């Protein structure tokens, strides 16, 4: 039985909401999944697949997500892993590329490069002065739920194909 861990690193909540949506969709498709804050995950025992997502701040993943990859690199390399990150807000950029560090880690653990989703900036949810300033200057929600759910369905299809192969 496939057991998926969806681990997220989120400061203002929008990446957590993406992780929750992925979890709900996987469960709807019959895939067993737990959604957890990456800071609270101490072991990958019991999971054969990991979906790891982080918000991007100043071009980098959240520190707890980076720590998680470094600490669990061998365990991640032994599992099926998909990565995503969430960041850009406003007009969709013409070229969307994952943050360089995350792309490098993906290579190290044998995972495909992170998929990049849009993010959200909301002054009401911003915590520190810099976050609030930026959120006031360019508020918006660029998360495309159809895109996120379509991506989730490709994961479910790959997991089902794996299951059939190992029967
Ligand atoms: C101070 C600050 C710096 C940010 N830097 C980046 C960045 O370098 N690249 C990017 O794509 N998004 C950047 N963002 C946008 C956030 O990644 C986006 O708001 C994201 O959805 C936040 O996720 P969270 O709500 O899970 O914390 C930044 C936001 C703030 C407030």
Short mmCIF file of N, CA and C and ligand atoms in Angstrom, two decimals:
data_model
loop_
_atom_site.label_atom_id
_atom_site.label_comp_id
_atom_site.label_asym_id
_atom_site.label_seq_id
_atom_site.Cartn_x
_atom_site.Cartn_y
_atom_site.Cartn_z
N UNK A 1 0.86 -1.21 0.00
CA UNK A 1 0.00 0.00 0.00
C UNK A 1 0.88 1.25 0.00
N UNK A 2 0.63 2.14 -0.95
CA UNK A 2 1.42 3.37 -1.02
C UNK A 2 1.01 4.32 0.11
N UNK A 3 2.00 4.84 0.80
CA UNK A 3 1.71 5.84 1.84
C UNK A 3 2.52 7.09 1.52
N UNK A 4 1.82 8.17 1.28
CA UNK A 4 2.47 9.40 0.84
C UNK A 4 2.56 10.40 2.00
N UNK A 5 3.74 10.98 2.18
CA UNK A 5 3.90 12.10 3.10
C UNK A 5 3.93 13.38 2.27
N UNK A 6 3.06 14.30 2.60
CA UNK A 6 3.12 15.63 1.98
C UNK A 6 3.63 16.57 3.06
N UNK A 7 4.88 16.98 2.91
CA UNK A 7 5.52 17.84 3.92
C UNK A 7 5.64 19.25 3.33
N UNK A 8 5.28 20.25 4.13
CA UNK A 8 5.31 21.62 3.61
C UNK A 8 6.09 22.54 4.54
N UNK A 9 6.64 23.60 3.94
CA UNK A 9 7.29 24.66 4.71
C UNK A 9 6.64 25.97 4.28
N UNK A 10 5.98 26.60 5.23
CA UNK A 10 5.15 27.76 4.89
C UNK A 10 5.25 28.79 6.00
N UNK A 11 5.36 30.06 5.63
CA UNK A 11 5.44 31.10 6.67
C UNK A 11 4.09 31.81 6.83
N UNK A 12 3.44 32.09 5.70
CA UNK A 12 2.19 32.86 5.76
C UNK A 12 0.97 32.02 5.39
N UNK A 13 1.17 30.71 5.27
CA UNK A 13 0.02 29.81 5.13
C UNK A 13 -0.35 29.37 3.74
N UNK A 14 0.16 30.05 2.71
CA UNK A 14 -0.36 29.70 1.37
C UNK A 14 0.22 28.38 0.85
N UNK A 15 1.45 28.07 1.20
CA UNK A 15 2.02 26.79 0.77
C UNK A 15 1.36 25.64 1.54
N UNK A 16 1.02 25.90 2.78
CA UNK A 16 0.28 24.88 3.56
C UNK A 16 -1.05 24.58 2.86
N UNK A 17 -1.71 25.61 2.37
CA UNK A 17 -3.00 25.38 1.70
C UNK A 17 -2.81 24.57 0.41
N UNK A 18 -1.68 24.79 -0.28
CA UNK A 18 -1.40 23.98 -1.48
C UNK A 18 -1.21 22.52 -1.06
N UNK A 19 -0.43 22.32 0.01
CA UNK A 19 -0.19 20.94 0.50
C UNK A 19 -1.51 20.28 0.90
N UNK A 20 -2.37 21.03 1.59
CA UNK A 20 -3.67 20.48 1.99
C UNK A 20 -4.48 20.06 0.76
N UNK A 21 -4.47 20.92 -0.27
CA UNK A 21 -5.25 20.62 -1.48
C UNK A 21 -4.71 19.36 -2.17
N UNK A 22 -3.39 19.21 -2.19
CA UNK A 22 -2.78 18.01 -2.78
C UNK A 22 -3.23 16.77 -1.99
N UNK A 23 -3.21 16.91 -0.66
CA UNK A 23 -3.61 15.79 0.20
C UNK A 23 -5.05 15.38 -0.03
N UNK A 24 -5.93 16.36 -0.10
CA UNK A 24 -7.36 16.07 -0.30
C UNK A 24 -7.56 15.39 -1.66
N UNK A 25 -6.87 15.90 -2.67
CA UNK A 25 -7.05 15.31 -4.02
C UNK A 25 -6.50 13.88 -4.06
N UNK A 26 -5.34 13.65 -3.44
CA UNK A 26 -4.80 12.27 -3.43
C UNK A 26 -5.76 11.33 -2.73
N UNK A 27 -6.30 11.77 -1.60
CA UNK A 27 -7.25 10.92 -0.86
C UNK A 27 -8.48 10.64 -1.72
N UNK A 28 -8.95 11.67 -2.42
CA UNK A 28 -10.12 11.50 -3.31
C UNK A 28 -9.83 10.46 -4.39
N UNK A 29 -8.57 10.39 -4.79
CA UNK A 29 -8.18 9.44 -5.84
C UNK A 29 -7.78 8.08 -5.27
N UNK A 30 -7.95 7.92 -3.98
CA UNK A 30 -7.70 6.62 -3.37
C UNK A 30 -6.26 6.40 -2.92
N UNK A 31 -5.47 7.48 -2.87
CA UNK A 31 -4.08 7.36 -2.42
C UNK A 31 -4.00 7.86 -0.97
N UNK A 32 -3.42 7.05 -0.11
CA UNK A 32 -3.34 7.39 1.30
C UNK A 32 -2.23 8.42 1.54
N UNK A 33 -2.58 9.56 2.13
CA UNK A 33 -1.59 10.64 2.27
C UNK A 33 -1.76 11.38 3.60
N UNK A 34 -0.63 11.75 4.21
CA UNK A 34 -0.63 12.60 5.40
C UNK A 34 -0.02 13.95 5.03
N UNK A 35 -0.62 15.02 5.49
CA UNK A 35 -0.06 16.36 5.27
C UNK A 35 0.52 16.85 6.58
N UNK A 36 1.83 17.21 6.57
CA UNK A 36 2.47 17.61 7.83
C UNK A 36 3.44 18.77 7.62
N UNK A 37 3.54 19.59 8.63
CA UNK A 37 4.54 20.65 8.63
C UNK A 37 5.92 19.98 8.66
N UNK A 38 6.78 20.35 7.72
CA UNK A 38 8.08 19.67 7.60
C UNK A 38 8.89 19.77 8.90
N UNK A 39 8.67 20.85 9.65
CA UNK A 39 9.42 21.05 10.90
C UNK A 39 9.09 19.97 11.93
N UNK A 40 7.95 19.30 11.77
CA UNK A 40 7.54 18.27 12.75
C UNK A 40 7.81 16.85 12.27
N UNK A 41 8.47 16.72 11.13
CA UNK A 41 8.72 15.37 10.61
C UNK A 41 10.12 14.93 11.03
N UNK A 42 10.20 13.87 11.81
CA UNK A 42 11.52 13.43 12.28
C UNK A 42 11.99 12.18 11.55
N UNK A 43 11.07 11.43 10.97
CA UNK A 43 11.46 10.21 10.25
C UNK A 43 10.55 10.00 9.05
N UNK A 44 11.11 9.32 8.05
CA UNK A 44 10.30 8.98 6.87
C UNK A 44 9.82 7.53 6.92
N UNK A 45 10.10 6.86 8.03
CA UNK A 45 9.64 5.48 8.18
C UNK A 45 8.12 5.45 7.99
N UNK A 46 7.66 4.45 7.28
CA UNK A 46 6.21 4.33 7.07
C UNK A 46 5.73 5.03 5.80
N UNK A 47 6.61 5.80 5.17
CA UNK A 47 6.24 6.47 3.91
C UNK A 47 7.12 5.95 2.79
N UNK A 48 6.50 5.62 1.66
CA UNK A 48 7.33 5.22 0.52
C UNK A 48 7.41 6.31 -0.53
N UNK A 49 6.62 7.35 -0.35
CA UNK A 49 6.61 8.45 -1.31
C UNK A 49 6.53 9.76 -0.53
N UNK A 50 7.27 10.76 -0.99
CA UNK A 50 7.26 12.06 -0.31
C UNK A 50 6.99 13.17 -1.32
N UNK A 51 6.05 14.04 -0.98
CA UNK A 51 5.84 15.28 -1.73
C UNK A 51 6.30 16.39 -0.79
N UNK A 52 7.30 17.14 -1.22
CA UNK A 52 7.85 18.18 -0.34
C UNK A 52 7.69 19.53 -1.03
N UNK A 53 7.08 20.47 -0.31
CA UNK A 53 6.86 21.78 -0.91
C UNK A 53 7.28 22.90 0.02
N UNK A 54 7.88 23.94 -0.56
CA UNK A 54 8.31 25.08 0.26
C UNK A 54 7.92 26.39 -0.42
N UNK A 55 7.65 27.37 0.42
CA UNK A 55 7.55 28.75 -0.07
C UNK A 55 8.96 29.24 -0.39
N UNK A 56 9.05 30.19 -1.31
CA UNK A 56 10.35 30.77 -1.65
C UNK A 56 10.43 32.19 -1.09
N UNK A 57 11.50 32.46 -0.36
CA UNK A 57 11.76 33.81 0.16
C UNK A 57 13.18 34.20 -0.22
N UNK A 58 13.30 35.36 -0.84
CA UNK A 58 14.61 35.86 -1.29
C UNK A 58 15.36 34.79 -2.08
N UNK A 59 14.64 34.12 -2.95
CA UNK A 59 15.25 33.17 -3.87
C UNK A 59 15.59 31.82 -3.27
N UNK A 60 15.18 31.60 -2.02
CA UNK A 60 15.55 30.33 -1.37
C UNK A 60 14.34 29.68 -0.72
N UNK A 61 14.43 28.38 -0.55
CA UNK A 61 13.41 27.66 0.20
C UNK A 61 13.45 28.08 1.67
N UNK A 62 12.37 27.85 2.37
CA UNK A 62 12.34 28.09 3.81
C UNK A 62 13.43 27.24 4.49
N UNK A 63 14.07 27.76 5.52
CA UNK A 63 15.18 27.02 6.14
C UNK A 63 14.79 25.63 6.64
N UNK A 64 13.56 25.48 7.16
CA UNK A 64 13.17 24.15 7.68
C UNK A 64 13.07 23.12 6.55
N UNK A 65 12.73 23.59 5.33
CA UNK A 65 12.67 22.66 4.19
C UNK A 65 14.08 22.26 3.76
N UNK A 66 14.99 23.23 3.76
CA UNK A 66 16.39 22.93 3.40
C UNK A 66 17.00 21.96 4.41
N UNK A 67 16.73 22.24 5.69
CA UNK A 67 17.26 21.34 6.74
C UNK A 67 16.74 19.92 6.55
N UNK A 68 15.45 19.83 6.24
CA UNK A 68 14.82 18.52 6.06
C UNK A 68 15.52 17.74 4.93
N UNK A 69 15.77 18.41 3.81
CA UNK A 69 16.40 17.71 2.68
C UNK A 69 17.81 17.26 3.06
N UNK A 70 18.54 18.15 3.74
CA UNK A 70 19.92 17.79 4.11
C UNK A 70 19.92 16.61 5.09
N UNK A 71 19.04 16.71 6.10
CA UNK A 71 19.01 15.68 7.16
C UNK A 71 18.55 14.33 6.63
N UNK A 72 17.60 14.35 5.72
CA UNK A 72 16.99 13.09 5.28
C UNK A 72 17.41 12.69 3.85
N UNK A 73 18.51 13.27 3.38
CA UNK A 73 18.90 13.02 1.97
C UNK A 73 18.97 11.52 1.62
N UNK A 74 19.63 10.68 2.45
CA UNK A 74 19.69 9.26 2.06
C UNK A 74 18.30 8.62 2.03
N UNK A 75 17.46 8.94 3.02
CA UNK A 75 16.11 8.36 3.06
C UNK A 75 15.27 8.86 1.88
N UNK A 76 15.48 10.12 1.51
CA UNK A 76 14.73 10.67 0.37
C UNK A 76 15.20 10.01 -0.93
N UNK A 77 16.52 9.79 -1.02
CA UNK A 77 17.07 9.18 -2.24
C UNK A 77 16.53 7.77 -2.45
N UNK A 78 16.10 7.13 -1.35
CA UNK A 78 15.59 5.75 -1.44
C UNK A 78 14.08 5.71 -1.70
N UNK A 79 13.47 6.89 -1.83
CA UNK A 79 12.01 6.94 -2.02
C UNK A 79 11.66 7.69 -3.29
N UNK A 80 10.41 7.54 -3.68
CA UNK A 80 9.91 8.36 -4.77
C UNK A 80 9.60 9.74 -4.19
N UNK A 81 10.17 10.79 -4.79
CA UNK A 81 10.01 12.14 -4.24
C UNK A 81 9.59 13.11 -5.35
N UNK A 82 8.60 13.92 -5.02
CA UNK A 82 8.25 15.05 -5.89
C UNK A 82 8.37 16.33 -5.09
N UNK A 83 8.92 17.35 -5.71
CA UNK A 83 9.12 18.63 -5.03
C UNK A 83 8.29 19.72 -5.71
N UNK A 84 7.82 20.65 -4.90
CA UNK A 84 7.21 21.85 -5.48
C UNK A 84 7.61 23.06 -4.66
N UNK A 85 7.53 24.20 -5.27
CA UNK A 85 7.75 25.44 -4.54
C UNK A 85 6.70 26.45 -4.98
N UNK A 86 6.48 27.43 -4.13
CA UNK A 86 5.45 28.40 -4.44
C UNK A 86 6.00 29.78 -4.16
N UNK A 87 5.81 30.71 -5.09
CA UNK A 87 6.42 32.02 -4.88
C UNK A 87 5.80 33.15 -5.67
N UNK A 88 6.01 33.16 -6.96
CA UNK A 88 5.71 34.37 -7.73
C UNK A 88 4.26 34.80 -7.57
N UNK A 89 4.06 36.10 -7.55
CA UNK A 89 2.73 36.70 -7.40
C UNK A 89 2.61 37.77 -8.48
N UNK A 90 1.42 38.00 -8.96
CA UNK A 90 1.23 39.02 -9.99
C UNK A 90 1.13 38.36 -11.35
N UNK A 91 1.67 39.05 -12.37
CA UNK A 91 1.59 38.52 -13.73
C UNK A 91 2.46 37.26 -13.85
N UNK A 92 1.92 36.24 -14.50
CA UNK A 92 2.67 35.00 -14.65
C UNK A 92 3.98 35.28 -15.41
N UNK A 93 5.14 34.92 -14.83
CA UNK A 93 6.41 35.16 -15.54
C UNK A 93 6.48 34.35 -16.84
N UNK A 94 7.18 34.90 -17.82
CA UNK A 94 7.25 34.18 -19.11
C UNK A 94 8.00 32.86 -18.97
N UNK A 95 9.11 32.90 -18.23
CA UNK A 95 9.79 31.64 -17.95
C UNK A 95 9.77 31.42 -16.44
N UNK A 96 9.38 30.23 -16.08
CA UNK A 96 9.29 29.90 -14.65
C UNK A 96 10.32 28.83 -14.36
N UNK A 97 11.29 29.18 -13.52
CA UNK A 97 12.33 28.19 -13.18
C UNK A 97 12.41 28.03 -11.66
N UNK A 98 12.64 26.82 -11.20
CA UNK A 98 12.74 26.63 -9.75
C UNK A 98 13.97 27.31 -9.19
N UNK A 99 13.95 27.59 -7.88
CA UNK A 99 15.09 28.23 -7.25
C UNK A 99 16.31 27.30 -7.36
N UNK A 100 17.48 27.89 -7.62
CA UNK A 100 18.66 27.08 -7.96
C UNK A 100 19.05 26.04 -6.90
N UNK A 101 18.96 26.43 -5.61
CA UNK A 101 19.37 25.49 -4.57
C UNK A 101 18.46 24.26 -4.58
N UNK A 102 17.16 24.52 -4.70
CA UNK A 102 16.21 23.41 -4.68
C UNK A 102 16.43 22.50 -5.88
N UNK A 103 16.73 23.10 -7.02
CA UNK A 103 16.97 22.29 -8.22
C UNK A 103 18.21 21.41 -8.01
N UNK A 104 19.20 21.97 -7.31
CA UNK A 104 20.43 21.20 -7.04
C UNK A 104 20.13 20.02 -6.09
N UNK A 105 19.36 20.30 -5.04
CA UNK A 105 19.02 19.22 -4.10
C UNK A 105 18.24 18.12 -4.80
N UNK A 106 17.34 18.54 -5.70
CA UNK A 106 16.54 17.55 -6.43
C UNK A 106 17.47 16.56 -7.12
N UNK A 107 18.51 17.11 -7.77
CA UNK A 107 19.48 16.25 -8.45
C UNK A 107 20.15 15.30 -7.47
N UNK A 108 20.48 15.82 -6.30
CA UNK A 108 21.20 14.99 -5.30
C UNK A 108 20.37 13.82 -4.80
N UNK A 109 19.05 14.03 -4.68
CA UNK A 109 18.22 12.94 -4.15
C UNK A 109 17.51 12.19 -5.27
N UNK A 110 17.87 12.50 -6.50
CA UNK A 110 17.33 11.76 -7.64
C UNK A 110 15.87 12.07 -7.94
N UNK A 111 15.42 13.27 -7.53
CA UNK A 111 14.04 13.67 -7.80
C UNK A 111 13.99 14.60 -9.02
N UNK A 112 12.85 14.67 -9.69
CA UNK A 112 12.75 15.65 -10.77
C UNK A 112 12.84 17.07 -10.22
N UNK A 113 13.20 18.05 -11.04
CA UNK A 113 13.29 19.43 -10.54
C UNK A 113 11.94 19.87 -9.96
N UNK A 114 11.97 20.77 -8.97
CA UNK A 114 10.71 21.20 -8.35
C UNK A 114 9.76 21.83 -9.36
N UNK A 115 8.50 21.53 -9.19
CA UNK A 115 7.45 22.22 -9.95
C UNK A 115 7.16 23.54 -9.24
N UNK A 116 7.00 24.60 -10.03
CA UNK A 116 6.81 25.93 -9.45
C UNK A 116 5.35 26.35 -9.59
N UNK A 117 4.73 26.65 -8.46
CA UNK A 117 3.38 27.19 -8.47
C UNK A 117 3.42 28.66 -8.06
N UNK A 118 2.38 29.39 -8.43
CA UNK A 118 2.26 30.76 -7.97
C UNK A 118 2.04 30.80 -6.47
N UNK A 119 2.20 31.97 -5.88
CA UNK A 119 2.03 32.12 -4.43
C UNK A 119 0.99 33.17 -4.10
N UNK A 120 0.97 33.56 -2.84
CA UNK A 120 0.00 34.56 -2.38
C UNK A 120 0.69 35.57 -1.48
N UNK A 121 0.35 36.81 -1.66
CA UNK A 121 0.79 37.86 -0.72
C UNK A 121 -0.45 38.58 -0.23
N UNK A 122 -0.65 38.53 1.09
CA UNK A 122 -1.83 39.15 1.69
C UNK A 122 -1.37 39.95 2.90
N UNK A 123 -1.52 41.29 2.88
CA UNK A 123 -1.02 42.10 3.99
C UNK A 123 -1.59 41.66 5.34
N UNK A 124 -2.79 41.11 5.34
CA UNK A 124 -3.42 40.71 6.62
C UNK A 124 -2.71 39.48 7.22
N UNK A 125 -2.05 38.70 6.36
CA UNK A 125 -1.41 37.47 6.85
C UNK A 125 0.10 37.61 6.99
N UNK A 126 0.64 38.74 6.53
CA UNK A 126 2.09 38.94 6.59
C UNK A 126 2.51 39.16 8.04
N UNK A 127 3.67 38.61 8.40
CA UNK A 127 4.06 38.60 9.81
C UNK A 127 5.04 39.73 10.19
N UNK A 128 6.12 39.87 9.47
CA UNK A 128 7.12 40.89 9.84
C UNK A 128 6.97 42.13 8.98
N UNK A 129 7.76 43.18 9.31
CA UNK A 129 7.63 44.45 8.58
C UNK A 129 7.97 44.34 7.09
N UNK A 130 8.99 43.55 6.75
CA UNK A 130 9.38 43.43 5.33
C UNK A 130 8.29 42.70 4.55
N UNK A 131 7.79 41.61 5.16
CA UNK A 131 6.73 40.84 4.50
C UNK A 131 5.50 41.72 4.28
N UNK A 132 5.17 42.51 5.33
CA UNK A 132 3.98 43.37 5.24
C UNK A 132 4.14 44.42 4.15
N UNK A 133 5.34 44.99 4.10
CA UNK A 133 5.62 46.03 3.10
C UNK A 133 5.44 45.47 1.69
N UNK A 134 6.04 44.30 1.46
CA UNK A 134 5.95 43.68 0.13
C UNK A 134 4.50 43.30 -0.20
N UNK A 135 3.82 42.74 0.82
CA UNK A 135 2.44 42.30 0.61
C UNK A 135 1.52 43.48 0.32
N UNK A 136 1.82 44.64 0.94
CA UNK A 136 1.01 45.83 0.69
C UNK A 136 1.28 46.36 -0.72
N UNK A 137 2.55 46.25 -1.12
CA UNK A 137 2.95 46.79 -2.40
C UNK A 137 2.42 45.94 -3.56
N UNK A 138 2.43 44.63 -3.40
CA UNK A 138 1.95 43.77 -4.51
C UNK A 138 1.10 42.60 -3.99
N UNK A 139 -0.09 42.92 -3.42
CA UNK A 139 -0.95 41.84 -2.92
C UNK A 139 -1.50 41.02 -4.09
N UNK A 140 -1.77 39.77 -3.84
CA UNK A 140 -2.38 38.95 -4.89
C UNK A 140 -2.27 37.47 -4.56
N UNK A 141 -3.05 36.72 -5.30
CA UNK A 141 -3.03 35.25 -5.13
C UNK A 141 -2.88 34.62 -6.51
N UNK A 142 -1.69 34.10 -6.78
CA UNK A 142 -1.40 33.56 -8.11
C UNK A 142 -1.48 32.03 -8.11
N UNK A 143 -2.02 31.47 -7.04
CA UNK A 143 -2.12 30.01 -7.02
C UNK A 143 -3.21 29.57 -7.99
N UNK A 144 -2.87 28.65 -8.87
CA UNK A 144 -3.83 28.17 -9.87
C UNK A 144 -4.26 26.77 -9.43
N UNK A 145 -5.45 26.70 -8.84
CA UNK A 145 -5.87 25.43 -8.23
C UNK A 145 -6.06 24.34 -9.28
N UNK A 146 -6.48 24.72 -10.49
CA UNK A 146 -6.62 23.70 -11.55
C UNK A 146 -5.25 23.10 -11.86
N UNK A 147 -4.25 23.98 -11.93
CA UNK A 147 -2.88 23.52 -12.23
C UNK A 147 -2.38 22.60 -11.10
N UNK A 148 -2.65 23.00 -9.86
CA UNK A 148 -2.18 22.22 -8.70
C UNK A 148 -2.86 20.85 -8.68
N UNK A 149 -4.16 20.83 -8.95
CA UNK A 149 -4.88 19.54 -8.92
C UNK A 149 -4.48 18.67 -10.11
N UNK A 150 -4.23 19.31 -11.26
CA UNK A 150 -3.80 18.52 -12.43
C UNK A 150 -2.44 17.87 -12.14
N UNK A 151 -1.54 18.62 -11.51
CA UNK A 151 -0.23 18.08 -11.13
C UNK A 151 -0.41 16.91 -10.17
N UNK A 152 -1.30 17.09 -9.20
CA UNK A 152 -1.56 16.03 -8.22
C UNK A 152 -2.05 14.76 -8.93
N UNK A 153 -2.89 14.95 -9.92
CA UNK A 153 -3.41 13.77 -10.64
C UNK A 153 -2.30 13.04 -11.38
N UNK A 154 -1.31 13.77 -11.89
CA UNK A 154 -0.19 13.08 -12.55
C UNK A 154 0.59 12.24 -11.53
N UNK A 155 0.69 12.74 -10.29
CA UNK A 155 1.37 11.95 -9.25
C UNK A 155 0.58 10.68 -8.97
N UNK A 156 -0.74 10.83 -8.86
CA UNK A 156 -1.58 9.67 -8.54
C UNK A 156 -1.48 8.63 -9.66
N UNK A 157 -1.43 9.09 -10.90
CA UNK A 157 -1.33 8.16 -12.04
C UNK A 157 0.01 7.41 -11.96
N UNK A 158 1.09 8.14 -11.67
CA UNK A 158 2.41 7.49 -11.58
C UNK A 158 2.42 6.48 -10.44
N UNK A 159 1.79 6.81 -9.32
CA UNK A 159 1.78 5.89 -8.18
C UNK A 159 0.95 4.64 -8.50
N UNK A 160 -0.15 4.83 -9.19
CA UNK A 160 -0.99 3.69 -9.55
C UNK A 160 -0.24 2.79 -10.54
N UNK A 161 0.48 3.41 -11.48
CA UNK A 161 1.25 2.61 -12.46
C UNK A 161 2.30 1.77 -11.73
N UNK A 162 2.97 2.39 -10.73
CA UNK A 162 3.96 1.68 -9.91
C UNK A 162 3.34 0.46 -9.24
N UNK A 163 2.15 0.69 -8.68
CA UNK A 163 1.46 -0.36 -7.92
C UNK A 163 1.14 -1.54 -8.84
N UNK A 164 0.65 -1.20 -10.04
CA UNK A 164 0.29 -2.26 -11.00
C UNK A 164 1.54 -3.06 -11.37
N UNK A 165 2.66 -2.32 -11.58
CA UNK A 165 3.90 -2.96 -12.01
C UNK A 165 4.41 -3.96 -10.95
N UNK A 166 4.20 -3.60 -9.67
CA UNK A 166 4.74 -4.44 -8.59
C UNK A 166 3.77 -5.51 -8.12
N UNK A 167 2.64 -5.65 -8.80
CA UNK A 167 1.67 -6.68 -8.39
C UNK A 167 2.17 -8.07 -8.69
C1 LIG B 1 9.99 39.11 1.97
C2 LIG B 1 9.49 38.24 0.85
C3 LIG B 1 10.39 37.74 -0.07
C4 LIG B 1 9.94 36.92 -1.13
N1 LIG B 1 10.84 36.45 -2.03
C5 LIG B 1 10.41 35.70 -3.07
C6 LIG B 1 11.32 35.20 -4.04
O1 LIG B 1 12.53 35.41 -3.99
N2 LIG B 1 10.84 34.46 -5.07
C7 LIG B 1 9.50 34.18 -5.18
O2 LIG B 1 9.10 33.53 -6.15
N3 LIG B 1 8.61 34.61 -4.25
C8 LIG B 1 9.02 35.37 -3.22
N4 LIG B 1 8.13 35.81 -2.28
C9 LIG B 1 6.72 35.46 -2.40
C10 LIG B 1 6.34 34.28 -1.50
O3 LIG B 1 7.08 33.15 -1.88
C11 LIG B 1 4.85 34.00 -1.63
O4 LIG B 1 4.16 35.05 -1.01
C12 LIG B 1 4.47 32.66 -1.05
O5 LIG B 1 3.18 32.32 -1.48
C13 LIG B 1 4.53 32.66 0.46
O6 LIG B 1 4.27 31.37 0.92
P1 LIG B 1 3.73 31.06 2.40
O7 LIG B 1 2.41 31.78 2.54
O8 LIG B 1 3.56 29.59 2.41
O9 LIG B 1 4.76 31.55 3.34
C14 LIG B 1 8.56 36.61 -1.23
C15 LIG B 1 7.66 37.12 -0.27
C16 LIG B 1 8.12 37.92 0.75
C17 LIG B 1 7.13 38.42 1.77
#
